mmCIF file of C-alpha atoms in Angstrom:
data_model
loop_
_atom_site.group_PDB
_atom_site.id
_atom_site.type_symbol
_atom_site.label_atom_id
_atom_site.label_comp_id
_atom_site.label_asym_id
_atom_site.label_seq_id
_atom_site.Cartn_x
_atom_site.Cartn_y
_atom_site.Cartn_z
ATOM 1 C CA MET A 1 57.249 52.902 88.053
ATOM 2 C CA PRO A 2 58.085 50.552 85.161
ATOM 3 C CA VAL A 3 57.231 51.556 81.617
ATOM 4 C CA PRO A 4 55.187 48.782 79.951
ATOM 5 C CA VAL A 5 56.118 47.421 76.544
ATOM 6 C CA GLY A 6 53.318 47.433 73.977
ATOM 7 C CA ALA A 7 49.792 48.622 74.754
ATOM 8 C CA LYS A 8 49.835 50.737 77.904
ATOM 9 C CA ASN A 9 46.065 51.063 78.403
ATOM 10 C CA ILE A 10 43.923 48.346 79.957
ATOM 11 C CA VAL A 11 40.111 48.547 80.154
ATOM 12 C CA LEU A 12 38.341 46.086 82.474
ATOM 13 C CA VAL A 13 34.684 45.142 81.892
ATOM 14 C CA HIS A 14 32.737 43.249 84.559
ATOM 15 C CA GLY A 15 30.076 40.621 84.014
ATOM 16 C CA ALA A 16 26.578 39.866 85.241
ATOM 17 C CA PHE A 17 25.853 39.530 88.964
ATOM 18 C CA ALA A 18 28.950 41.617 89.797
ATOM 19 C CA ASP A 19 30.397 45.092 89.383
ATOM 20 C CA ALA A 20 33.777 46.635 88.657
ATOM 21 C CA SER A 21 34.976 46.417 92.280
ATOM 22 C CA GLY A 22 35.768 42.741 91.752
ATOM 23 C CA TRP A 23 38.692 43.803 89.574
ATOM 24 C CA LYS A 24 40.454 45.551 92.500
ATOM 25 C CA GLU A 25 43.442 43.192 92.830
ATOM 26 C CA VAL A 26 43.833 42.959 89.050
ATOM 27 C CA TYR A 27 43.693 46.762 88.870
ATOM 28 C CA ASP A 28 46.235 47.227 91.670
ATOM 29 C CA ASN A 29 48.754 44.859 90.106
ATOM 30 C CA LEU A 30 48.422 46.316 86.616
ATOM 31 C CA VAL A 31 48.865 49.861 87.941
ATOM 32 C CA LYS A 32 51.899 48.741 89.953
ATOM 33 C CA ASP A 33 53.387 47.431 86.720
ATOM 34 C CA GLY A 34 52.944 50.790 85.003
ATOM 35 C CA TYR A 35 49.694 50.361 83.060
ATOM 36 C CA THR A 36 46.928 52.924 82.807
ATOM 37 C CA VAL A 37 43.804 51.050 83.871
ATOM 38 C CA ASN A 38 40.180 52.093 83.505
ATOM 39 C CA LEU A 39 37.136 50.171 84.677
ATOM 40 C CA VAL A 40 33.694 50.212 83.099
ATOM 41 C CA GLN A 41 30.559 50.117 85.250
ATOM 42 C CA GLU A 42 27.979 48.849 82.768
ATOM 43 C CA PRO A 43 24.318 49.414 83.683
ATOM 44 C CA MET A 44 23.476 45.922 82.340
ATOM 45 C CA THR A 45 20.102 47.221 81.183
ATOM 46 C CA SER A 46 20.752 46.424 77.513
ATOM 47 C CA GLN A 47 23.669 45.321 75.386
ATOM 48 C CA ALA A 48 23.580 48.613 73.480
ATOM 49 C CA GLU A 49 23.854 50.657 76.668
ATOM 50 C CA ASP A 50 26.644 48.444 77.995
ATOM 51 C CA VAL A 51 28.598 48.761 74.743
ATOM 52 C CA ALA A 52 28.084 52.525 74.875
ATOM 53 C CA ALA A 53 29.507 52.568 78.410
ATOM 54 C CA VAL A 54 32.655 50.822 77.157
ATOM 55 C CA LYS A 55 33.035 53.147 74.180
ATOM 56 C CA ARG A 56 32.642 56.132 76.476
ATOM 57 C CA VAL A 57 35.759 54.982 78.318
ATOM 58 C CA LEU A 58 37.644 54.091 75.128
ATOM 59 C CA ALA A 59 37.032 57.584 73.752
ATOM 60 C CA ARG A 60 39.080 59.077 76.589
ATOM 61 C CA LEU A 61 42.183 56.987 75.925
ATOM 62 C CA SER A 62 45.389 58.012 74.230
ATOM 63 C CA GLY A 63 46.961 55.073 72.431
ATOM 64 C CA PRO A 64 45.959 51.427 71.954
ATOM 65 C CA CYS A 65 44.345 49.377 74.688
ATOM 66 C CA ILE A 66 43.681 45.818 75.767
ATOM 67 C CA LEU A 67 39.975 45.246 76.409
ATOM 68 C CA VAL A 68 39.268 42.662 79.113
ATOM 69 C CA GLY A 69 35.863 41.096 79.812
ATOM 70 C CA HIS A 70 34.597 38.692 82.454
ATOM 71 C CA SER A 71 31.458 36.572 81.988
ATOM 72 C CA TYR A 72 28.734 38.608 80.201
ATOM 73 C CA GLY A 73 31.385 41.319 79.859
ATOM 74 C CA GLY A 74 32.938 39.097 77.203
ATOM 75 C CA ALA A 75 29.891 39.599 75.002
ATOM 76 C CA VAL A 76 30.161 43.339 75.592
ATOM 77 C CA ILE A 77 33.820 43.485 74.536
ATOM 78 C CA THR A 78 33.038 41.253 71.556
ATOM 79 C CA GLU A 79 30.649 43.948 70.315
ATOM 80 C CA ALA A 80 32.636 46.987 71.478
ATOM 81 C CA GLY A 81 36.073 45.623 70.568
ATOM 82 C CA THR A 82 35.877 46.580 66.896
ATOM 83 C CA ASP A 83 36.741 50.111 68.055
ATOM 84 C CA ALA A 84 40.012 51.228 66.455
ATOM 85 C CA ARG A 85 41.625 51.864 69.854
ATOM 86 C CA VAL A 86 41.358 48.182 70.818
ATOM 87 C CA ALA A 87 44.541 46.236 70.050
ATOM 88 C CA GLY A 88 43.519 42.955 71.656
ATOM 89 C CA LEU A 89 40.862 41.169 73.697
ATOM 90 C CA VAL A 90 41.221 39.142 76.882
ATOM 91 C CA TYR A 91 38.327 36.886 77.871
ATOM 92 C CA VAL A 92 38.194 35.766 81.507
ATOM 93 C CA ALA A 93 35.688 32.902 81.918
ATOM 94 C CA ALA A 94 33.665 34.951 79.474
ATOM 95 C CA HIS A 95 31.198 34.737 76.632
ATOM 96 C CA ALA A 96 32.616 35.335 73.148
ATOM 97 C CA PRO A 97 29.593 34.931 70.867
ATOM 98 C CA ASP A 98 29.727 34.831 67.094
ATOM 99 C CA ALA A 99 27.499 36.971 64.871
ATOM 100 C CA GLY A 100 23.857 36.226 65.623
ATOM 101 C CA GLU A 101 24.662 34.472 68.907
ATOM 102 C CA SER A 102 24.045 35.722 72.443
ATOM 103 C CA PRO A 103 25.174 34.555 75.892
ATOM 104 C CA THR A 104 21.735 33.052 76.448
ATOM 105 C CA SER A 105 21.561 31.196 73.133
ATOM 106 C CA ASN A 106 24.963 29.637 73.752
ATOM 107 C CA LYS A 107 24.211 28.744 77.374
ATOM 108 C CA ASN A 108 21.046 27.010 76.189
ATOM 109 C CA LYS A 109 23.196 24.790 73.965
ATOM 110 C CA LEU A 110 25.862 24.151 76.608
ATOM 111 C CA PRO A 111 24.339 25.045 79.994
ATOM 112 C CA GLY A 112 26.358 25.624 83.134
ATOM 113 C CA ALA A 113 25.893 23.585 86.297
ATOM 114 C CA THR A 114 24.026 26.277 88.222
ATOM 115 C CA LYS A 115 20.267 25.993 88.677
ATOM 116 C CA ALA A 116 20.025 29.078 90.876
ATOM 117 C CA VAL A 117 19.558 31.850 88.293
ATOM 118 C CA ALA A 118 16.067 33.376 88.389
ATOM 119 C CA ALA A 119 14.320 36.378 86.851
ATOM 120 C CA THR A 120 12.580 39.273 88.551
ATOM 121 C CA PRO A 121 9.070 40.254 87.431
ATOM 122 C CA ASP A 122 10.543 43.201 85.496
ATOM 123 C CA GLY A 123 13.006 41.054 83.537
ATOM 124 C CA PHE A 124 16.318 41.069 85.404
ATOM 125 C CA LEU A 125 18.365 37.957 86.215
ATOM 126 C CA PHE A 126 19.938 37.255 89.591
ATOM 127 C CA ILE A 127 21.492 34.328 91.455
ATOM 128 C CA ASP A 128 19.688 33.049 94.541
ATOM 129 C CA PRO A 129 21.976 34.293 97.357
ATOM 130 C CA ALA A 130 21.653 30.930 99.107
ATOM 131 C CA HIS A 131 23.512 29.339 96.183
ATOM 132 C CA PHE A 132 25.737 32.216 95.102
ATOM 133 C CA ALA A 133 28.877 31.021 96.899
ATOM 134 C CA GLU A 134 28.812 27.481 95.500
ATOM 135 C CA ASP A 135 27.904 28.579 91.978
ATOM 136 C CA PHE A 136 29.795 31.851 91.497
ATOM 137 C CA ALA A 137 32.528 32.056 94.112
ATOM 138 C CA ALA A 138 33.343 28.613 95.498
ATOM 139 C CA ASP A 139 37.065 29.383 95.779
ATOM 140 C CA LEU A 140 36.633 32.661 97.694
ATOM 141 C CA PRO A 141 36.416 33.076 101.482
ATOM 142 C CA PRO A 142 32.812 32.502 102.651
ATOM 143 C CA ALA A 143 32.432 36.027 104.017
ATOM 144 C CA GLN A 144 33.559 37.576 100.729
ATOM 145 C CA ALA A 145 31.229 35.333 98.726
ATOM 146 C CA ALA A 146 28.332 36.216 101.030
ATOM 147 C CA PHE A 147 28.975 39.932 100.560
ATOM 148 C CA MET A 148 29.074 39.494 96.775
ATOM 149 C CA ALA A 149 25.842 37.510 96.892
ATOM 150 C CA HIS A 150 24.021 40.393 98.553
ATOM 151 C CA ALA A 151 25.728 43.103 96.468
ATOM 152 C CA GLN A 152 25.169 41.407 93.107
ATOM 153 C CA MET A 153 24.072 43.493 90.139
ATOM 154 C CA PRO A 154 21.234 41.835 88.215
ATOM 155 C CA ALA A 155 21.463 41.791 84.423
ATOM 156 C CA ALA A 156 18.548 42.463 82.111
ATOM 157 C CA VAL A 157 17.263 39.483 80.168
ATOM 158 C CA VAL A 158 17.286 41.676 77.055
ATOM 159 C CA ALA A 159 21.018 42.285 77.527
ATOM 160 C CA MET A 160 21.801 38.584 77.839
ATOM 161 C CA THR A 161 19.697 37.647 74.821
ATOM 162 C CA ALA A 162 20.898 40.378 72.441
ATOM 163 C CA PRO A 163 22.780 38.918 69.452
ATOM 164 C CA ILE A 164 26.254 40.050 68.479
ATOM 165 C CA SER A 165 26.498 41.931 65.183
ATOM 166 C CA VAL A 166 30.203 41.976 64.260
ATOM 167 C CA PRO A 167 32.420 39.944 66.642
ATOM 168 C CA ALA A 168 35.709 41.692 67.338
ATOM 169 C CA TRP A 169 37.590 38.431 67.928
ATOM 170 C CA LYS A 170 37.397 37.703 64.210
ATOM 171 C CA THR A 171 39.743 40.596 63.448
ATOM 172 C CA LYS A 172 41.571 41.230 66.761
ATOM 173 C CA PRO A 173 44.004 38.906 68.578
ATOM 174 C CA SER A 174 42.596 37.359 71.734
ATOM 175 C CA TRP A 175 43.582 35.570 74.922
ATOM 176 C CA TYR A 176 41.354 33.387 77.106
ATOM 177 C CA VAL A 177 41.240 32.208 80.737
ATOM 178 C CA VAL A 178 39.261 28.973 81.200
ATOM 179 C CA ALA A 179 38.052 28.409 84.774
ATOM 180 C CA GLN A 180 38.007 24.633 85.109
ATOM 181 C CA ALA A 181 35.468 24.531 87.973
ATOM 182 C CA ASP A 182 33.121 27.203 86.585
ATOM 183 C CA ARG A 183 29.439 26.506 87.322
ATOM 184 C CA ILE A 184 28.030 29.641 85.628
ATOM 185 C CA ILE A 185 29.573 29.157 82.166
ATOM 186 C CA THR A 186 30.520 25.540 81.596
ATOM 187 C CA PRO A 187 34.254 25.113 80.882
ATOM 188 C CA ASP A 188 33.350 23.269 77.670
ATOM 189 C CA LEU A 189 31.671 26.415 76.337
ATOM 190 C CA GLU A 190 34.670 28.494 77.407
ATOM 191 C CA ARG A 191 36.956 26.116 75.500
ATOM 192 C CA LEU A 192 34.709 26.330 72.444
ATOM 193 C CA TYR A 193 34.881 30.120 72.530
ATOM 194 C CA ALA A 194 38.669 30.103 72.897
ATOM 195 C CA LYS A 195 39.255 27.523 70.161
ATOM 196 C CA ARG A 196 37.215 29.193 67.449
ATOM 197 C CA ALA A 197 38.664 32.633 68.261
ATOM 198 C CA HIS A 198 42.172 31.117 68.075
ATOM 199 C CA SER A 199 42.828 32.617 71.497
ATOM 200 C CA GLN A 200 46.037 32.047 73.397
ATOM 201 C CA THR A 201 44.539 30.100 76.281
ATOM 202 C CA ILE A 202 45.348 29.182 79.858
ATOM 203 C CA GLU A 203 43.277 26.858 82.043
ATOM 204 C CA ILE A 204 43.184 27.254 85.814
ATOM 205 C CA PRO A 205 42.340 24.062 87.751
ATOM 206 C CA GLY A 206 39.783 24.436 90.534
ATOM 207 C CA ALA A 207 38.916 27.995 89.547
ATOM 208 C CA SER A 208 35.324 29.170 89.979
ATOM 209 C CA HIS A 209 33.530 31.800 87.921
ATOM 210 C CA SER A 210 35.234 34.313 90.232
ATOM 211 C CA VAL A 211 38.632 33.368 88.761
ATOM 212 C CA TYR A 212 39.404 37.057 88.175
ATOM 213 C CA ILE A 213 39.395 37.476 91.966
ATOM 214 C CA SER A 214 40.648 34.107 93.219
ATOM 215 C CA HIS A 215 43.450 33.886 90.657
ATOM 216 C CA ALA A 216 44.107 37.565 90.030
ATOM 217 C CA LYS A 217 47.849 37.087 89.533
ATOM 218 C CA GLU A 218 47.387 34.571 86.709
ATOM 219 C CA VAL A 219 44.804 36.838 85.101
ATOM 220 C CA VAL A 220 47.155 39.821 85.366
ATOM 221 C CA ALA A 221 49.968 37.807 83.781
ATOM 222 C CA LEU A 222 47.804 36.963 80.768
ATOM 223 C CA ILE A 223 46.593 40.565 80.387
ATOM 224 C CA GLU A 224 50.188 41.792 80.462
ATOM 225 C CA LYS A 225 51.194 39.164 77.922
ATOM 226 C CA ALA A 226 48.424 40.453 75.641
ATOM 227 C CA ALA A 227 49.596 44.032 76.149
ATOM 228 C CA GLN A 228 53.224 43.145 75.436
ATOM 229 C CA GLN A 229 52.329 41.353 72.201
ATOM 230 C CA THR A 230 50.164 44.134 70.811
ATOM 231 C CA GLY A 231 50.121 47.889 70.409
ATOM 232 C CA LYS A 232 53.835 48.252 69.771
#
């Protein structure tokens, strides 16, 4: 097995309407290349509990790590990434709010194309399964998108509306994957996040919000670039 240069630990954080299993191909390729990879299963019941879930994983690591977040997971790593073990941040079609901002406040300013997100009576958001494929996973096989639609993990409204306190991207280097056909987070918001964080950025044409699955190899390449440039 190859010995990676730079940070050898990678921590993957999923977003709303999904769980950590979506990272499987990314995980497999990173492990094949010699990285130690851990995945966080956030409860998505509150930002504080999701950040705690990340820090619980970070506490077990030996050496610096690259913290990777998809979608709402970007807000989580923005809050959790100030941890001393974190050498860099990789945002994959993800929220990267500034202090006082939340995913919801920023989506209200620059909304995505989807109209299919609804709330349950007890305050959890989900995507109407009838529209999940077109809005979340348009570049995945229909059967896979259908499975994801019916396995989706709702996110608490209070988690999505919680403001960031100290954004880690202001003090840590960052990298960003813009999904050019994203209907959940508009690509213009993704570009805004990447520009103000001074992230090294790649854009993937035709990529849906599920870019971490549909374009796993490109995502892996950017994560490894982040690892190689940090934690030496």
